[in-house]
Amino acid sequence: MTPHLWPCPLPHGGTGEQYALACDSGRTMRLLIVPALFDEANRLRRFCAEVMRRLDRGGVDSFLPDFPGTNESLGGLGDQDAETWRAAMTAAADHFGATHVLALRGGCLFTPPGLPAWHYAPVKGANILRAMIRARILASRETGKDENREALTGAAQDHGIVLAGHALGPGLFRDLDALAPDPAVAIITQEQLGGSGLWLRAEPDEDATQADALAALLIEGMQG
Amino acid sequence: MQDDTDLLLRRILTDVLGLKQGQAETFQADTGLFGHLPELDSMAVAGLLTELEDRLDIIIEDDEIDGEMLETFGGLLDFAKAKRTAA
């Protein structure tokens, strides 16, 4: 598994480079993994890498790109919106020659069109924002500052907002609030993997049984 | 109807804190949560409350969340039970 740079469209035209974790041996089965968003991305990253290792052993190449403005990306998160993120994942799928897509949690909002895909535990954008705004209100309250959801939401829609350390621009905030995963895409539920979702963990963790189960489902689906 | 709030809350804490099987069963009413467990920061608490809403089928308003209800297992359990009764 190696880091890999791929050409990604920039918000105002042109192309920049983004980073992806890649496991590429030039094989015919090639899976693009669209990561979860924000804190959930951190908590599921190790899980993604573990699944990629298993896919590799099962004869499948896989690619885990960064959303522009997140992880190793040099781009500003504040410059992003749903359009730049969707364009990024579509460009990544093209660049890596993906034949299939797995999106996790909030990543399911940005599944590139036109390829067979799975959504693992998909979630609405509004639900992600709801938890993040709650975290902000709790953290502010700890410092003696009283904030409320309506005022924060209004400010976020106009000027953007910092939620749990992520500086979201107004465009991305408004877009996320309205986005829901495509119901036509096949869903992989937590029950199919056993145990509880690793995105729930307060600290990032791993689970070999769940990684085995997800990799097996994907390999079977891709061979089908 | 038997009240399974206690059981569900212990399960959610197990999932959020990554506890081993049976570990949450040792939680007492005065077992400390927010402010006592370093991994339970504001984002983790927000996730925990969202999960509570989903699994207990309740809605928690932001202004209902206070330090007291989050401080101990007993405080959170009382809150969750009251919400379910009202729902």
PDB file of N, CA, C and O in Angstrom, chain A residues 2 11 38 53 72 76 82 99 101 108 115 131 133 151-152 159 164 174 177 193 207 213 216 219:
ATOM      1  N   THR A   2       0.676   2.130  -0.963  1.00  0.00           N
ATOM      2  CA  THR A   2       1.563   3.282  -1.084  1.00  0.00           C
ATOM      3  C   THR A   2       0.768   4.568  -1.248  1.00  0.00           C
ATOM      4  O   THR A   2      -0.350   4.558  -1.757  1.00  0.00           O
ATOM      5  N   PRO A  11     -11.350  24.224  -7.222  1.00  0.00           N
ATOM      6  CA  PRO A  11     -12.662  24.888  -7.145  1.00  0.00           C
ATOM      7  C   PRO A  11     -12.896  25.918  -8.256  1.00  0.00           C
ATOM      8  O   PRO A  11     -13.998  26.044  -8.775  1.00  0.00           O
ATOM      9  N   PHE A  38     -15.026  14.077   8.045  1.00  0.00           N
ATOM     10  CA  PHE A  38     -14.635  14.737   9.290  1.00  0.00           C
ATOM     11  C   PHE A  38     -14.158  13.734  10.355  1.00  0.00           C
ATOM     12  O   PHE A  38     -13.347  12.885  10.026  1.00  0.00           O
ATOM     13  N   ARG A  53      -6.037  -4.019   2.746  1.00  0.00           N
ATOM     14  CA  ARG A  53      -5.072  -5.129   2.806  1.00  0.00           C
ATOM     15  C   ARG A  53      -5.735  -6.458   2.450  1.00  0.00           C
ATOM     16  O   ARG A  53      -5.173  -7.284   1.741  1.00  0.00           O
ATOM     17  N   GLU A  72      -4.501  14.892   4.110  1.00  0.00           N
ATOM     18  CA  GLU A  72      -3.211  15.428   3.665  1.00  0.00           C
ATOM     19  C   GLU A  72      -3.356  16.565   2.677  1.00  0.00           C
ATOM     20  O   GLU A  72      -2.362  17.138   2.228  1.00  0.00           O
ATOM     21  N   GLY A  76      -7.835  24.402   0.913  1.00  0.00           N
ATOM     22  CA  GLY A  76      -8.583  24.884   2.066  1.00  0.00           C
ATOM     23  C   GLY A  76      -9.954  24.214   2.126  1.00  0.00           C
ATOM     24  O   GLY A  76     -10.642  24.124   1.108  1.00  0.00           O
ATOM     25  N   ALA A  82     -20.272  20.850  -2.267  1.00  0.00           N
ATOM     26  CA  ALA A  82     -20.639  19.516  -2.749  1.00  0.00           C
ATOM     27  C   ALA A  82     -20.118  19.290  -4.167  1.00  0.00           C
ATOM     28  O   ALA A  82     -19.705  18.185  -4.518  1.00  0.00           O
ATOM     29  N   THR A  99     -13.426   0.237 -11.127  1.00  0.00           N
ATOM     30  CA  THR A  99     -14.523  -0.535 -11.721  1.00  0.00           C
ATOM     31  C   THR A  99     -15.721  -0.588 -10.772  1.00  0.00           C
ATOM     32  O   THR A  99     -16.833  -0.888 -11.192  1.00  0.00           O
ATOM     33  N   VAL A 101     -17.266   1.024  -6.607  1.00  0.00           N
ATOM     34  CA  VAL A 101     -17.100   2.049  -5.570  1.00  0.00           C
ATOM     35  C   VAL A 101     -17.674   1.551  -4.248  1.00  0.00           C
ATOM     36  O   VAL A 101     -18.755   0.958  -4.217  1.00  0.00           O
ATOM     37  N   CYS A 108     -20.986   8.596   1.299  1.00  0.00           N
ATOM     38  CA  CYS A 108     -22.053   8.141   0.406  1.00  0.00           C
ATOM     39  C   CYS A 108     -22.761   9.313  -0.279  1.00  0.00           C
ATOM     40  O   CYS A 108     -23.474   9.117  -1.264  1.00  0.00           O
ATOM     41  N   LEU A 115     -20.844   3.845 -11.801  1.00  0.00           N
ATOM     42  CA  LEU A 115     -20.147   2.592 -11.482  1.00  0.00           C
ATOM     43  C   LEU A 115     -20.973   1.806 -10.473  1.00  0.00           C
ATOM     44  O   LEU A 115     -21.684   2.388  -9.664  1.00  0.00           O
ATOM     45  N   ALA A 131     -24.899  16.480  14.711  1.00  0.00           N
ATOM     46  CA  ALA A 131     -23.976  16.034  15.761  1.00  0.00           C
ATOM     47  C   ALA A 131     -22.810  17.015  15.926  1.00  0.00           C
ATOM     48  O   ALA A 131     -22.365  17.291  17.039  1.00  0.00           O
ATOM     49  N   ILE A 133     -22.785  20.278  15.264  1.00  0.00           N
ATOM     50  CA  ILE A 133     -23.242  21.518  15.909  1.00  0.00           C
ATOM     51  C   ILE A 133     -23.426  21.274  17.410  1.00  0.00           C
ATOM     52  O   ILE A 133     -23.085  22.103  18.243  1.00  0.00           O
ATOM     53  N   ALA A 151     -28.944  30.216  15.803  1.00  0.00           N
ATOM     54  CA  ALA A 151     -27.986  31.283  15.497  1.00  0.00           C
ATOM     55  C   ALA A 151     -26.762  30.715  14.787  1.00  0.00           C
ATOM     56  O   ALA A 151     -26.275  31.295  13.806  1.00  0.00           O
ATOM     57  N   LEU A 152     -26.275  29.557  15.244  1.00  0.00           N
ATOM     58  CA  LEU A 152     -25.094  28.950  14.628  1.00  0.00           C
ATOM     59  C   LEU A 152     -25.393  28.546  13.188  1.00  0.00           C
ATOM     60  O   LEU A 152     -24.579  28.756  12.290  1.00  0.00           O
ATOM     61  N   HIS A 159     -21.743  32.654   6.513  1.00  0.00           N
ATOM     62  CA  HIS A 159     -20.299  32.905   6.528  1.00  0.00           C
ATOM     63  C   HIS A 159     -19.464  31.657   6.732  1.00  0.00           C
ATOM     64  O   HIS A 159     -18.238  31.741   6.787  1.00  0.00           O
ATOM     65  N   ALA A 164     -16.189  21.293  15.449  1.00  0.00           N
ATOM     66  CA  ALA A 164     -15.266  20.244  15.878  1.00  0.00           C
ATOM     67  C   ALA A 164     -13.908  20.370  15.185  1.00  0.00           C
ATOM     68  O   ALA A 164     -13.308  19.383  14.774  1.00  0.00           O
ATOM     69  N   ARG A 174     -24.245  24.477   3.538  1.00  0.00           N
ATOM     70  CA  ARG A 174     -25.599  24.460   2.950  1.00  0.00           C
ATOM     71  C   ARG A 174     -25.822  23.184   2.141  1.00  0.00           C
ATOM     72  O   ARG A 174     -26.885  22.572   2.206  1.00  0.00           O
ATOM     73  N   ASP A 177     -26.254  20.091   4.377  1.00  0.00           N
ATOM     74  CA  ASP A 177     -27.535  20.140   5.078  1.00  0.00           C
ATOM     75  C   ASP A 177     -28.659  19.558   4.205  1.00  0.00           C
ATOM     76  O   ASP A 177     -29.634  19.016   4.721  1.00  0.00           O
ATOM     77  N   LEU A 193     -21.817  -6.807   9.095  1.00  0.00           N
ATOM     78  CA  LEU A 193     -20.408  -6.914   9.498  1.00  0.00           C
ATOM     79  C   LEU A 193     -20.263  -7.431  10.923  1.00  0.00           C
ATOM     80  O   LEU A 193     -19.183  -7.846  11.330  1.00  0.00           O
ATOM     81  N   ASP A 207     -11.074  -3.585  14.029  1.00  0.00           N
ATOM     82  CA  ASP A 207     -11.830  -4.798  14.316  1.00  0.00           C
ATOM     83  C   ASP A 207     -11.610  -5.746  13.144  1.00  0.00           C
ATOM     84  O   ASP A 207     -12.163  -5.560  12.058  1.00  0.00           O
ATOM     85  N   ALA A 213     -15.233  -9.324   7.192  1.00  0.00           N
ATOM     86  CA  ALA A 213     -16.593  -9.438   6.671  1.00  0.00           C
ATOM     87  C   ALA A 213     -16.825  -8.473   5.511  1.00  0.00           C
ATOM     88  O   ALA A 213     -17.391  -8.848   4.478  1.00  0.00           O
ATOM     89  N   ALA A 216     -14.857  -9.553   2.403  1.00  0.00           N
ATOM     90  CA  ALA A 216     -15.462 -10.738   1.785  1.00  0.00           C
ATOM     91  C   ALA A 216     -16.712 -10.359   0.988  1.00  0.00           C
ATOM     92  O   ALA A 216     -16.904 -10.830  -0.147  1.00  0.00           O
ATOM     93  N   ILE A 219     -15.533  -8.539  -2.253  1.00  0.00           N
ATOM     94  CA  ILE A 219     -14.905  -9.431  -3.238  1.00  0.00           C
ATOM     95  C   ILE A 219     -15.982 -10.284  -3.905  1.00  0.00           C
ATOM     96  O   ILE A 219     -15.998 -10.433  -5.133  1.00  0.00           O
TER      97      ILE A 219
END
